[in-house]
Coordinates of C-alpha atoms in Angstrom, one line a residue:
Chain A
M160 CA -31.7 52.3 5.0
Q161 CA -28.8 50.4 5.9
V162 CA -29.5 46.8 6.0
P163 CA -28.7 45.6 9.6
L164 CA -25.6 43.3 10.3
I165 CA -28.0 40.9 12.5
D166 CA -31.7 40.7 11.7
L167 CA -33.7 38.1 13.7
R168 CA -37.3 38.1 13.1
N169 CA -39.8 35.6 15.4
I170 CA -36.9 33.5 16.3
R171 CA -38.1 30.4 18.1
K172 CA -36.1 27.4 19.1
T173 CA -37.8 24.2 21.0
Y174 CA -35.8 21.1 22.3
G175 CA -37.0 17.7 22.3
E176 CA -40.1 18.5 20.3
D177 CA -41.6 14.6 20.2
K178 CA -41.2 14.0 24.0
V179 CA -41.3 17.2 26.2
P180 CA -40.6 20.1 24.3
V181 CA -38.3 22.5 26.1
H182 CA -38.8 26.1 24.6
A183 CA -35.3 27.6 25.0
L184 CA -36.3 30.8 22.8
R185 CA -39.7 31.8 22.4
K186 CA -40.1 34.5 20.0
I187 CA -37.4 36.7 19.4
D188 CA -36.9 40.0 17.3
L189 CA -33.6 41.6 17.3
A190 CA -31.6 43.9 15.2
I191 CA -27.9 44.9 15.4
K192 CA -26.2 47.1 13.3
N193 CA -22.7 47.4 12.3
N194 CA -20.0 48.7 14.8
E195 CA -22.4 48.0 17.7
Y196 CA -21.2 46.8 21.2
V197 CA -23.7 44.5 22.2
S198 CA -24.1 42.5 25.7
I199 CA -26.2 39.6 26.2
M200 CA -27.3 39.3 30.0
G201 CA -29.3 36.4 31.7
P202 CA -29.3 33.7 34.0
S203 CA -28.5 30.5 33.3
G204 CA -31.3 28.6 31.4
S205 CA -32.4 31.7 30.0
G206 CA -31.9 30.8 26.4
K207 CA -28.9 33.1 26.0
S208 CA -26.6 30.5 24.9
T209 CA -29.1 29.4 22.5
L210 CA -29.3 32.8 21.3
M211 CA -25.9 33.1 20.8
N212 CA -25.6 30.1 19.1
I213 CA -28.2 30.7 16.6
I214 CA -26.5 34.0 15.7
G215 CA -23.1 32.0 15.9
C216 CA -24.4 29.6 13.0
L217 CA -23.9 26.8 14.9
D218 CA -27.4 26.3 15.4
T219 CA -30.2 27.1 13.5
P220 CA -33.8 28.4 14.8
T221 CA -36.7 25.8 14.7
E222 CA -39.1 28.7 13.4
G223 CA -38.3 32.2 12.1
Q224 CA -35.8 34.2 9.9
Y225 CA -32.2 35.3 10.4
F226 CA -30.6 37.5 7.9
L227 CA -27.2 38.1 8.7
E228 CA -25.9 41.3 6.3
G229 CA -29.0 40.3 4.3
E230 CA -28.3 36.7 3.6
E231 CA -31.0 34.0 4.6
V232 CA -29.2 32.1 7.5
H233 CA -32.4 30.2 8.4
T234 CA -32.4 28.2 4.7
M235 CA -28.5 27.3 4.8
N236 CA -27.0 23.8 4.9
D237 CA -24.3 22.6 6.9
N238 CA -21.8 23.4 4.4
T239 CA -22.7 27.2 3.7
L240 CA -23.0 27.6 7.5
A241 CA -19.9 26.4 8.2
R242 CA -18.6 29.0 5.4
I243 CA -20.4 31.8 7.2
R244 CA -18.9 31.1 10.3
N245 CA -15.4 30.8 8.6
R246 CA -15.9 34.1 6.9
K247 CA -18.1 36.5 8.8
I248 CA -18.1 35.0 12.5
G249 CA -15.2 35.5 15.0
F250 CA -15.6 33.2 18.0
V251 CA -14.5 33.8 21.4
F252 CA -15.1 31.2 24.3
Q253 CA -15.3 31.2 28.0
T254 CA -12.6 28.1 27.9
F255 CA -10.4 29.6 24.8
N256 CA -10.9 26.4 23.0
L257 CA -7.5 26.4 21.4
L258 CA -6.1 23.3 20.0
P259 CA -3.8 22.0 22.3
R260 CA -0.9 20.6 20.9
A261 CA -0.8 23.3 17.8
S262 CA 1.2 26.4 18.7
A263 CA -0.2 29.7 19.0
L264 CA 0.7 30.8 15.3
H265 CA -1.2 27.5 14.1
N266 CA -4.2 28.0 16.1
V267 CA -4.4 31.5 15.0
E268 CA -3.8 30.1 11.3
L269 CA -6.7 27.6 11.5
P270 CA -9.7 29.8 10.1
L271 CA -7.1 30.8 7.1
I272 CA -6.4 27.1 6.3
Y273 CA -10.3 26.3 6.0
S274 CA -10.9 29.5 3.9
G275 CA -7.9 27.9 1.6
L276 CA -5.3 30.8 2.0
P277 CA -2.1 29.7 0.5
A278 CA 0.8 29.2 3.6
D279 CA 2.8 32.4 2.8
E280 CA 0.0 34.6 3.1
R281 CA -1.8 32.5 5.9
K282 CA 1.5 32.9 8.0
K283 CA 1.7 36.8 7.3
R284 CA -1.8 37.3 8.4
A285 CA -1.8 35.1 11.3
E286 CA 1.4 37.1 12.7
K287 CA 0.2 40.5 12.5
A288 CA -3.3 39.3 13.9
L289 CA -0.8 38.2 17.0
E290 CA 0.9 41.1 16.8
Q291 CA -2.4 43.0 17.0
V292 CA -3.3 41.3 20.4
K293 CA 0.5 42.0 21.6
L294 CA 1.6 38.2 21.5
G295 CA 3.9 38.5 18.2
H296 CA 6.7 37.3 20.7
R297 CA 5.2 34.4 21.9
K298 CA 4.0 32.9 18.5
D299 CA 5.3 29.9 18.6
H300 CA 4.2 28.6 21.7
N301 CA 1.8 25.9 22.9
P302 CA -1.3 26.9 24.7
N303 CA -0.1 25.2 27.9
E304 CA 3.0 27.6 27.7
L305 CA 0.7 30.5 28.1
S306 CA -1.2 32.1 30.9
G307 CA -4.8 32.3 30.9
G308 CA -5.0 35.7 29.5
Q309 CA -2.6 35.0 26.9
R310 CA -4.6 31.8 26.0
Q311 CA -7.7 34.2 25.5
R312 CA -5.6 36.8 23.5
V313 CA -4.6 34.1 21.1
A314 CA -8.6 32.9 20.9
I315 CA -9.2 36.7 20.0
A316 CA -6.8 36.7 17.3
R317 CA -7.5 33.5 15.6
A318 CA -11.1 35.4 15.8
L319 CA -10.2 38.4 14.2
V320 CA -7.8 36.7 11.4
N321 CA -10.2 36.7 8.6
R322 CA -11.8 39.7 9.2
P323 CA -15.3 39.0 10.3
S324 CA -18.2 41.2 10.3
L325 CA -18.9 39.9 13.9
L326 CA -17.0 38.9 16.8
L327 CA -18.9 37.0 19.3
A328 CA -17.5 36.5 22.8
D329 CA -19.3 33.6 25.3
E330 CA -18.2 34.7 28.8
P331 CA -14.7 35.9 27.5
T332 CA -13.7 36.8 31.0
G333 CA -15.4 33.8 32.9
N334 CA -11.7 31.8 33.2
L335 CA -9.8 34.7 34.2
D336 CA -9.3 36.7 37.3
S337 CA -10.4 39.9 37.6
E338 CA -7.3 42.0 36.6
T339 CA -6.9 39.9 33.4
G340 CA -10.5 40.0 32.8
E341 CA -10.1 43.8 32.4
E342 CA -7.2 43.4 30.3
I343 CA -9.3 41.4 28.2
M344 CA -12.1 43.7 28.0
E345 CA -9.8 46.8 27.4
L346 CA -8.9 45.0 24.6
F347 CA -12.4 44.6 23.2
D348 CA -12.8 48.1 23.7
I349 CA -10.2 49.1 21.7
L350 CA -11.4 46.5 18.9
H351 CA -14.7 47.9 19.1
K352 CA -13.4 51.6 18.5
K353 CA -11.7 50.3 15.6
G354 CA -14.8 49.4 13.6
N355 CA -15.7 46.1 14.9
T356 CA -19.2 44.6 15.7
I357 CA -19.3 43.1 19.2
L358 CA -21.7 40.8 20.6
M359 CA -21.0 39.5 24.1
V360 CA -22.7 37.2 26.3
T361 CA -21.8 37.5 29.9
H362 CA -23.5 37.3 33.6
E363 CA -21.5 40.1 35.1
E364 CA -22.6 43.4 35.3
H365 CA -19.1 45.7 35.1
V366 CA -18.5 43.0 31.9
A367 CA -21.6 43.8 30.3
N368 CA -21.2 47.7 30.8
H369 CA -18.5 47.7 28.4
A370 CA -21.0 47.5 25.7
H371 CA -23.2 50.4 24.5
R372 CA -26.2 48.5 24.5
I373 CA -27.6 45.6 27.2
I374 CA -30.2 42.9 26.2
N375 CA -31.7 40.9 29.2
I376 CA -32.8 37.7 28.2
L377 CA -35.4 35.6 30.2
D378 CA -37.3 32.7 30.0
G379 CA -36.6 32.8 26.1
N380 CA -37.6 36.1 25.8
I381 CA -35.9 39.5 25.4
A382 CA -36.9 41.1 28.8
Q383 CA -34.9 44.3 28.6
D384 CA -33.2 46.4 25.5
R385 CA -31.5 49.3 26.6
G386 CA -28.4 51.5 26.1
V387 CA -25.6 52.0 28.4
V388 CA -25.2 55.7 29.5
K389 CA -21.0 56.1 29.6
K390 CA -19.8 58.1 32.4
Chain B
M231 CA -8.2 22.5 -6.9
I232 CA -5.9 24.6 -5.2
T233 CA -7.5 25.2 -1.8
L234 CA -8.0 21.0 -1.8
L235 CA -4.3 20.6 -1.8
I236 CA -3.7 22.7 0.5
K237 CA -6.3 21.1 2.7
L238 CA -4.8 17.9 1.6
K239 CA -1.5 19.1 2.9
E240 CA -2.7 20.4 6.1
N241 CA -4.5 17.0 7.0
I242 CA -1.1 14.9 6.2
I243 CA 0.6 17.2 8.6
I244 CA -2.0 17.2 11.6
A245 CA -2.4 13.5 10.8
L246 CA 1.3 12.8 11.2
K247 CA 1.2 14.9 14.4
A248 CA -1.6 12.5 15.4
L249 CA 0.4 9.7 14.9
K250 CA 3.6 11.3 16.6
E251 CA 1.5 11.5 19.8
H252 CA 0.7 7.9 20.1
K253 CA 3.5 6.4 18.4
M254 CA 2.9 2.9 20.1
R255 CA -0.4 2.9 19.3
S256 CA 0.0 3.7 16.0
V257 CA 2.3 0.9 15.1
L258 CA 0.2 -1.6 17.0
T259 CA -2.7 -0.8 15.1
T260 CA -1.0 -1.3 11.6
L261 CA 0.3 -4.7 13.0
G262 CA -2.8 -6.5 10.8
I263 CA -1.8 -4.4 7.9
I264 CA 1.9 -5.1 8.0
I265 CA 1.4 -9.1 8.3
G266 CA -1.3 -8.7 5.4
V267 CA 0.7 -6.6 2.8
L268 CA 3.7 -9.1 4.1
T269 CA 2.2 -12.1 3.6
V270 CA 0.9 -11.1 0.0
V271 CA 4.4 -9.4 -1.0
S272 CA 6.9 -11.7 0.3
V273 CA 5.2 -15.0 -1.7
A274 CA 4.5 -12.7 -5.3
S275 CA 8.8 -12.1 -4.5
I276 CA 9.1 -15.8 -3.8
I277 CA 6.9 -17.0 -6.7
S278 CA 9.0 -14.2 -9.1
G279 CA 12.0 -15.6 -8.2
L280 CA 10.9 -18.7 -9.1
N281 CA 9.4 -18.0 -11.8
E282 CA 12.5 -16.4 -13.1
G283 CA 14.6 -19.5 -12.5
F284 CA 12.0 -21.7 -14.1
K285 CA 11.9 -19.7 -17.3
D286 CA 15.6 -20.5 -17.5
R287 CA 15.0 -23.9 -16.9
L288 CA 12.2 -24.5 -19.5
S289 CA 14.0 -22.7 -21.9
F290 CA 16.7 -24.9 -21.2
L291 CA 14.7 -27.9 -22.0
G292 CA 13.4 -26.4 -25.3
S293 CA 9.8 -25.7 -25.9
N294 CA 9.7 -27.6 -29.3
T295 CA 11.2 -30.4 -27.9
L296 CA 9.9 -34.1 -27.3
Y297 CA 11.4 -36.7 -24.6
I298 CA 10.5 -40.1 -25.4
Q299 CA 11.5 -41.7 -22.2
K300 CA 10.2 -44.8 -20.1
Y301 CA 8.6 -43.0 -17.2
P302 CA 6.4 -39.7 -17.6
W303 CA 7.8 -36.6 -16.0
M304 CA 4.5 -36.0 -13.7
S305 CA 2.8 -39.0 -12.8
H306 CA 0.1 -40.1 -10.3
G307 CA 1.2 -42.8 -8.1
D308 CA 1.3 -46.1 -9.9
W309 CA 5.2 -46.3 -10.2
Y310 CA 5.2 -50.4 -10.7
K311 CA 3.4 -49.7 -14.2
Y312 CA 5.8 -47.6 -15.7
R313 CA 8.8 -49.6 -14.0
N314 CA 7.5 -52.7 -15.8
R315 CA 7.6 -50.8 -19.0
P316 CA 10.2 -51.9 -21.4
D317 CA 13.3 -50.1 -21.7
I318 CA 13.8 -47.4 -24.5
S319 CA 16.2 -49.1 -26.7
M320 CA 18.4 -47.7 -29.5
Q321 CA 16.7 -49.8 -31.8
N322 CA 13.5 -47.7 -31.0
Y323 CA 15.8 -44.4 -31.7
K324 CA 17.0 -46.2 -34.9
Y325 CA 13.4 -46.9 -36.3
L326 CA 12.2 -43.4 -35.6
V327 CA 15.3 -41.7 -37.6
E328 CA 14.7 -44.4 -40.3
H329 CA 10.8 -43.3 -40.7
T330 CA 10.9 -39.6 -40.2
D331 CA 12.3 -36.8 -42.0
D332 CA 15.6 -34.4 -40.9
E333 CA 13.7 -31.5 -42.0
N334 CA 11.0 -31.8 -39.8
V335 CA 12.3 -33.2 -36.8
I336 CA 15.7 -33.8 -35.7
I337 CA 16.1 -36.6 -33.5
A338 CA 19.0 -37.3 -30.4
P339 CA 19.2 -40.6 -28.2
S340 CA 20.5 -39.5 -24.5
L341 CA 21.6 -41.5 -21.9
S342 CA 23.3 -40.3 -18.7
T343 CA 24.9 -41.4 -15.1
R344 CA 27.3 -40.2 -12.6
R345 CA 30.8 -41.4 -12.0
E346 CA 33.8 -40.0 -10.7
L347 CA 36.3 -37.9 -13.0
K348 CA 40.2 -38.1 -13.0
F349 CA 42.9 -35.9 -14.3
D350 CA 46.5 -36.0 -13.0
G351 CA 45.8 -37.1 -9.2
D352 CA 42.9 -34.8 -8.8
K353 CA 39.3 -36.0 -9.3
L354 CA 35.7 -34.9 -8.9
T355 CA 33.2 -37.1 -7.8
E356 CA 29.4 -37.1 -9.0
V357 CA 30.1 -35.7 -12.3
P358 CA 26.8 -36.2 -14.4
I359 CA 28.2 -38.0 -17.9
N360 CA 26.2 -37.8 -20.9
G361 CA 26.2 -40.3 -23.9
V362 CA 25.0 -38.4 -27.0
T363 CA 25.2 -38.2 -31.0
K364 CA 26.2 -35.4 -33.6
E365 CA 22.2 -34.2 -33.3
S366 CA 22.6 -33.7 -29.7
E367 CA 24.3 -30.7 -30.4
I368 CA 21.3 -29.0 -31.9
V369 CA 18.7 -30.8 -29.5
S370 CA 20.3 -30.5 -26.2
N371 CA 21.5 -26.8 -27.3
I372 CA 25.4 -27.0 -26.9
S373 CA 27.7 -24.5 -27.5
I374 CA 31.6 -25.0 -28.0
A375 CA 33.4 -22.2 -26.5
E376 CA 37.1 -23.9 -27.2
G377 CA 37.8 -26.8 -29.5
R378 CA 34.9 -28.6 -31.3
F379 CA 31.9 -31.2 -30.8
F380 CA 32.2 -34.7 -31.8
T381 CA 32.6 -35.5 -35.6
N382 CA 30.4 -38.1 -37.3
L383 CA 33.4 -40.3 -37.4
E384 CA 34.0 -40.1 -33.6
I385 CA 30.4 -41.0 -33.0
D386 CA 30.2 -44.1 -35.2
R387 CA 33.5 -45.6 -34.2
R388 CA 32.7 -45.0 -30.3
K389 CA 35.7 -43.2 -29.6
N390 CA 36.8 -42.1 -25.9
R391 CA 36.5 -38.4 -26.9
I392 CA 35.0 -35.7 -24.1
V393 CA 33.4 -32.4 -24.5
I394 CA 33.4 -30.9 -20.6
G395 CA 31.7 -28.0 -19.2
N396 CA 33.2 -24.9 -17.9
T397 CA 33.1 -25.9 -14.2
I398 CA 35.2 -29.2 -14.9
K399 CA 37.8 -27.1 -16.6
E400 CA 37.7 -24.6 -13.5
K401 CA 38.0 -27.5 -11.0
L402 CA 39.9 -30.2 -12.3
F403 CA 42.0 -28.3 -14.7
E404 CA 42.1 -25.1 -12.6
N405 CA 41.7 -23.0 -15.6
K406 CA 44.7 -24.3 -17.5
E407 CA 44.5 -25.5 -21.3
P408 CA 42.2 -29.1 -21.0
L409 CA 42.1 -29.6 -24.6
G410 CA 43.9 -32.8 -25.7
K411 CA 44.4 -33.7 -22.0
R412 CA 43.4 -37.1 -21.1
V413 CA 40.7 -37.3 -17.7
K414 CA 39.7 -40.9 -16.6
I415 CA 36.5 -42.3 -16.0
N416 CA 36.2 -45.7 -14.2
G417 CA 39.9 -46.0 -15.0
K418 CA 39.2 -45.3 -19.0
P419 CA 41.0 -42.5 -20.8
F420 CA 39.2 -39.9 -22.7
Y421 CA 40.7 -37.1 -24.5
V422 CA 39.5 -33.6 -24.2
I423 CA 38.2 -32.1 -27.5
G424 CA 36.1 -29.1 -26.4
V425 CA 34.7 -26.9 -23.6
M426 CA 31.4 -26.0 -23.4
E427 CA 30.2 -22.2 -23.1
K428 CA 29.4 -21.1 -19.4
K429 CA 25.9 -21.5 -18.5
G430 CA 25.2 -20.7 -15.1
K431 CA 23.3 -21.9 -12.1
F432 CA 19.7 -22.6 -12.0
F433 CA 18.0 -23.4 -8.8
G434 CA 21.2 -23.8 -7.1
N435 CA 22.2 -26.8 -9.4
D436 CA 25.7 -26.3 -11.4
M437 CA 24.7 -26.5 -15.4
D438 CA 28.4 -26.4 -16.3
I439 CA 29.0 -29.6 -14.3
N440 CA 28.0 -31.9 -17.0
V441 CA 30.5 -33.8 -19.5
Y442 CA 29.4 -35.4 -23.2
I443 CA 30.9 -38.8 -24.6
P444 CA 29.6 -40.5 -27.7
I445 CA 26.9 -42.6 -26.9
G446 CA 28.5 -45.5 -28.6
S447 CA 31.4 -45.0 -25.8
F448 CA 28.8 -44.7 -22.9
F449 CA 27.4 -48.2 -23.9
K450 CA 31.0 -49.5 -24.4
N451 CA 32.3 -48.6 -21.2
F452 CA 29.1 -48.3 -18.2
G453 CA 27.1 -51.1 -19.8
Y454 CA 24.2 -51.7 -22.3
H455 CA 21.3 -52.6 -20.4
R456 CA 20.0 -49.3 -20.3
S457 CA 17.0 -47.3 -21.1
I458 CA 17.6 -44.4 -23.2
S459 CA 15.8 -41.4 -23.8
I460 CA 14.9 -39.8 -27.3
E461 CA 15.0 -36.4 -27.9
A462 CA 13.1 -35.1 -31.0
Q463 CA 13.5 -31.2 -31.9
V464 CA 10.3 -30.3 -33.9
V465 CA 11.7 -27.8 -36.4
E466 CA 8.3 -26.0 -37.2
Q467 CA 6.2 -25.0 -34.3
A468 CA 3.3 -25.3 -36.2
M469 CA 4.0 -29.1 -36.8
F470 CA 4.6 -29.9 -33.2
E471 CA 1.0 -31.6 -32.2
A472 CA 1.5 -33.8 -35.6
T473 CA 5.1 -34.6 -35.1
K474 CA 4.3 -35.7 -31.3
E475 CA 1.5 -38.0 -32.8
K476 CA 3.8 -39.3 -35.6
L477 CA 6.3 -40.0 -33.1
R478 CA 4.0 -41.9 -31.0
Y479 CA 2.6 -43.9 -33.9
L480 CA 5.9 -45.0 -35.1
M481 CA 7.0 -45.8 -31.2
R482 CA 3.8 -48.3 -30.9
F483 CA 4.3 -49.2 -34.6
S484 CA 8.4 -50.3 -33.7
R485 CA 7.2 -52.1 -30.8
G486 CA 4.2 -54.3 -32.0
L487 CA 1.6 -52.6 -29.9
K488 CA -2.0 -53.8 -31.0
P489 CA -4.6 -51.0 -31.3
G490 CA -6.5 -50.2 -28.1
T491 CA -3.6 -51.0 -25.7
E492 CA -1.9 -48.6 -23.5
D493 CA 1.3 -47.1 -24.6
N494 CA 4.3 -48.4 -22.9
F495 CA 6.4 -45.1 -23.2
S496 CA 5.9 -41.6 -22.5
I497 CA 6.4 -38.5 -24.7
N498 CA 7.1 -35.6 -22.2
Q499 CA 7.5 -32.2 -23.1
Q500 CA 8.2 -28.6 -21.3
E501 CA 4.3 -28.0 -21.1
T502 CA 3.9 -30.5 -18.8
I503 CA 6.3 -29.2 -16.5
Q504 CA 5.0 -25.9 -16.9
Q505 CA 1.4 -26.9 -16.3
Q506 CA 2.1 -28.5 -13.0
Y507 CA 4.5 -25.7 -12.2
D508 CA 1.8 -23.1 -12.7
S509 CA -0.8 -25.1 -10.6
L510 CA 1.8 -25.1 -8.0
T511 CA 2.5 -21.4 -7.8
N512 CA -1.4 -20.7 -8.2
G513 CA -2.0 -22.8 -5.1
L514 CA 0.7 -20.7 -3.1
Y515 CA -1.0 -17.5 -4.5
T516 CA -4.2 -18.5 -3.7
A517 CA -3.1 -19.3 -0.3
A518 CA -0.9 -16.1 0.2
I519 CA -4.0 -14.2 -0.8
G520 CA -6.4 -15.8 1.6
I521 CA -3.8 -15.4 4.5
G522 CA -3.5 -11.8 3.6
T523 CA -7.0 -11.0 2.8
L524 CA -7.6 -12.3 6.4
A525 CA -4.9 -10.5 8.1
L526 CA -5.7 -7.2 6.1
L527 CA -9.6 -7.6 7.4
V528 CA -8.3 -8.1 11.2
G529 CA -5.8 -5.2 10.5
G530 CA -8.5 -2.9 8.9
I531 CA -11.1 -3.6 11.9
G532 CA -8.4 -2.6 14.2
I533 CA -7.9 0.5 12.2
M534 CA -11.7 1.2 12.3
N535 CA -11.3 0.4 16.1
I536 CA -8.9 2.9 17.0
M537 CA -10.2 5.7 14.2
L538 CA -13.2 5.8 16.3
V539 CA -11.2 6.0 19.6
S540 CA -9.6 8.9 17.9
V541 CA -12.9 10.7 17.1
T542 CA -14.0 10.5 20.5
E543 CA -10.8 11.7 21.9
R544 CA -10.9 14.9 19.7
Q545 CA -14.2 15.4 19.8
K546 CA -13.2 19.0 20.9
E547 CA -11.0 19.4 18.6
I548 CA -13.6 18.5 15.9
G549 CA -16.0 21.0 18.0
I550 CA -13.4 23.8 17.7
R551 CA -12.6 23.1 13.9
K552 CA -16.3 23.0 13.1
A553 CA -16.9 26.5 14.9
I554 CA -14.0 28.2 13.0
G555 CA -15.2 27.0 9.6
A556 CA -14.4 23.4 9.0
T557 CA -17.3 21.7 6.7
N558 CA -18.1 18.2 7.6
S559 CA -16.4 17.5 4.5
I560 CA -12.9 18.9 5.5
I561 CA -13.5 17.2 9.0
S562 CA -14.2 13.5 7.1
F563 CA -11.3 13.6 5.1
Q564 CA -9.3 15.2 7.8
F565 CA -9.9 11.5 9.4
L566 CA -9.7 9.8 6.0
V567 CA -6.5 11.1 5.3
E568 CA -5.4 10.0 8.9
S569 CA -6.8 6.4 8.4
V570 CA -5.1 6.2 5.0
I571 CA -1.6 7.4 6.4
I572 CA -1.7 4.7 9.3
C573 CA -2.5 1.9 6.9
S574 CA 0.1 3.4 4.4
L575 CA 2.9 3.5 7.5
G576 CA 2.0 -0.6 7.8
G577 CA 2.4 -0.9 4.2
I578 CA 5.7 1.0 4.0
I579 CA 6.7 -1.1 6.8
A580 CA 5.5 -4.6 5.4
L581 CA 7.4 -3.6 2.0
I582 CA 10.8 -2.9 4.0
L583 CA 10.4 -6.2 5.6
S584 CA 9.5 -8.3 2.6
Y585 CA 12.6 -6.7 0.9
F586 CA 14.6 -8.3 3.8
V587 CA 12.4 -11.3 3.9
A588 CA 13.4 -11.8 0.1
I589 CA 17.1 -10.9 0.9
G590 CA 17.3 -13.7 3.5
I591 CA 15.4 -16.1 1.0
S592 CA 17.9 -15.6 -1.6
A593 CA 20.7 -16.2 0.8
A594 CA 19.4 -19.2 2.5
T595 CA 17.9 -21.1 -0.4
P596 CA 18.6 -21.4 -4.2
F597 CA 15.6 -19.5 -5.1
P598 CA 16.3 -15.9 -6.4
A599 CA 13.7 -14.2 -4.7
S600 CA 13.2 -10.4 -5.3
V601 CA 10.4 -7.8 -4.4
P602 CA 8.8 -7.4 -8.1
L603 CA 8.0 -3.7 -8.7
W604 CA 4.0 -4.6 -9.2
S605 CA 4.0 -6.3 -5.9
V606 CA 5.1 -2.6 -4.0
F607 CA 2.2 -1.1 -5.7
M608 CA -0.1 -3.9 -5.1
G609 CA 1.0 -3.6 -1.5
L610 CA 0.7 -0.1 -1.3
G611 CA -2.8 -0.1 -3.0
F612 CA -3.9 -2.7 -0.7
S613 CA -3.2 -0.5 2.2
W614 CA -4.8 2.6 1.0
F615 CA -7.6 0.6 0.1
I616 CA -7.8 -0.9 3.7
G617 CA -7.2 2.9 5.0
I618 CA -10.1 4.2 2.9
F619 CA -12.5 1.3 3.2
F620 CA -12.2 0.9 7.0
G621 CA -11.4 4.7 7.6
L622 CA -15.2 6.0 5.9
Y623 CA -17.3 4.8 8.8
P624 CA -15.3 6.7 11.7
A625 CA -14.7 10.0 9.4
H626 CA -18.4 9.7 8.7
Q627 CA -19.1 9.9 12.4
A628 CA -16.4 12.6 13.2
A629 CA -18.3 14.4 10.6
K630 CA -21.6 14.4 11.6
L631 CA -21.0 15.5 15.1
D632 CA -22.6 18.1 16.4
P633 CA -20.5 21.3 16.6
I634 CA -22.1 22.7 19.9
E635 CA -21.7 19.4 22.0
S636 CA -18.8 18.5 20.8
L637 CA -17.1 22.3 21.9
H638 CA -18.4 21.3 25.5
Y639 CA -17.0 17.8 25.4
E640 CA -14.6 17.6 28.1

C-alpha cells in the first residue's frame, strides 16, 4: 500500500494549558495522498489555521502523531522542522509575505540559499520558477513595483522552487480582486495537473471548489470530508 | 562547509543591505566603537613613534656606558642637595684613569656649553661646544667623515682645533670645503681638522650641530670652574655592574668619603632613562586602554540596542525566513554577522582616522608617529569582539522568535 503524503493521527492542539486551556484542535485524523487537491474550510476560530500550521511544520501538536512521507514530524526539533519546511513544503500566504526590499528573483532564490545551493545553480532554478508563473520579465523588480497578482505569483514561484512535496496555500486569493484571484486559481489548477499536491485553506466556496476534496473544520474537529463533483 | 560559506556570503550581503537602508543610524551607532578604537590605536601609534625615536637616542647614549655626574638624570625633588655637591673635577677623572685598566673600561671626560660660531662674517648662535679627549672618539661614538679626529698631542697641548658636525658644514660653510679653515668662538680662532658623519634628527633636535674641541682648550677658553661629566664605557657587558661598583668605590676614595656617608656624585646610565620612559609609556597605555575600553563598552551597548531594534523591526522578515526554511542558527548567524559588520565598519573608520591622526602628529610635533601593524589588527580584533559579544543577545532574541507570531507581525 502506498504511504500517504500526510498522515495525521489523533492530533490535538491546546493553547494556554496552565491557565484557561483553549482547544484549537480536539481530535484530528486525516490522510492526504500524493497529487491530491484539498481545500480546508471553516469559520474563523474553527482551528483551520492551527491545522495548517501543524501540517506546515510551523507548529507542533500537543498530542498525536504526524507522518509526512513516513517521517515522524511530531518528534522533530526546531532545526529538523526548518529543514522539512525548506525541502518538503512550499508556502503561499494571503499577504504574500515577500521580502519587501529584495528583487523578485532574490525572493525566489531564498529557499535555495537555505538549502545551500551554489549561486549559479540557484539563479538558474529561480529564473525557471519565475518563468513558470510567467514573470520571467519582471525578475529584477521589487515587490512594491509589482501588482498584487504578480506578487502572489512570485510567492508561488518561491514556494515551488525547491520542488516541495506539498504546496500549502493560506487564503491565497484573500487579498486579491476576484478577477486576479481567478487567475491565481487557474495557476493552481495547472500546478495540480503537473503533479503537485495542493492543500488550501479558504472560506470562499468558489475558491474551495477548485479542489477535488473539501474538508470542513468546526470547533477543532473535522465536521465533513467530501469529494467535489466536477461539472 | 561550502554551504556555510554560501550562507556567510549571503548574510554579509543581507547585512550590507540593511546598513545601506539606515546609513545615518549605522554611523551613529558605530560612534562609540570609532572613539574606542581611535583612542587605543592613536595612542599606540604615538607611543610606537616615541619608542622608535627613543631607541635611537638610547643607542646613541650607549647601553654599556656609565656617566659620572654631579646631578642624577632622574631625581625626585631635592635639587638643592645635588646643587651643593662638589663639582666633578679633572682630578677625579685622572684618579679614575690611573686606577682602572684600559682593557676593561675606557674613560673620557666631557664638558659642554653653547656659544656663537663665526666664519667669514657668517655666524651660528647657540652651537653646542663639547670638550673631549682622544678616548671620546670611542666613548661618545664619534665617526669622522672628512679629515681626522684630534691626536694625543693636540689634546695634551690644548690646541685650538675643532671637529664639526655636518649641519655646521652645511650652514656655516654652505657645503664648501671646511678643512683647514678658521672659525671663531668668543673671538678665539679654531682650525677645522675634521667633519663628522651625519647622524640625523632626534625628537626634532639636530644631532649634527655639535662641535668638538680638546678639553684643555675648552678650559683655557671658557674657564676652569666647571663640573665635568666622566663617561666610562665598559668593554665587557658582563663586567658592567662590577665596573660600576669599582668606579663608585674609586670616586668615593678619591673624595675621601667616610663609610656610611652618601655618595656626593651620581653614576647615570641608559637604563635609568629607559625605566622612567617605560613607566611613562605604560601609564599612557593604561590610560588609553581605560578610555578605549569605556568607549567600546558604551559603543557595544549602543550596538546591542540598535540590534534589538532591528530584530523587532524585522520580525516579519524573520518569520518569512523561518517559514521558508531558515533554522534558528541561521537567523542568529545573520544578526551576528550584521552586528560584526557594523562594528568592523566602526573599526575601519577609526583606523582610517587614526592614520590621519598619526600624520597630523608627525607634522605638528617632533614625534615620528606611525600606525603600527599590530595596532591595526588589535583595532579590528577589538571591534569584532565587541560585535560578537554585544550581538549575541540580539541574535539569540531573533533566533527564538516564534515563526507563526512573526509571520503575523505588522
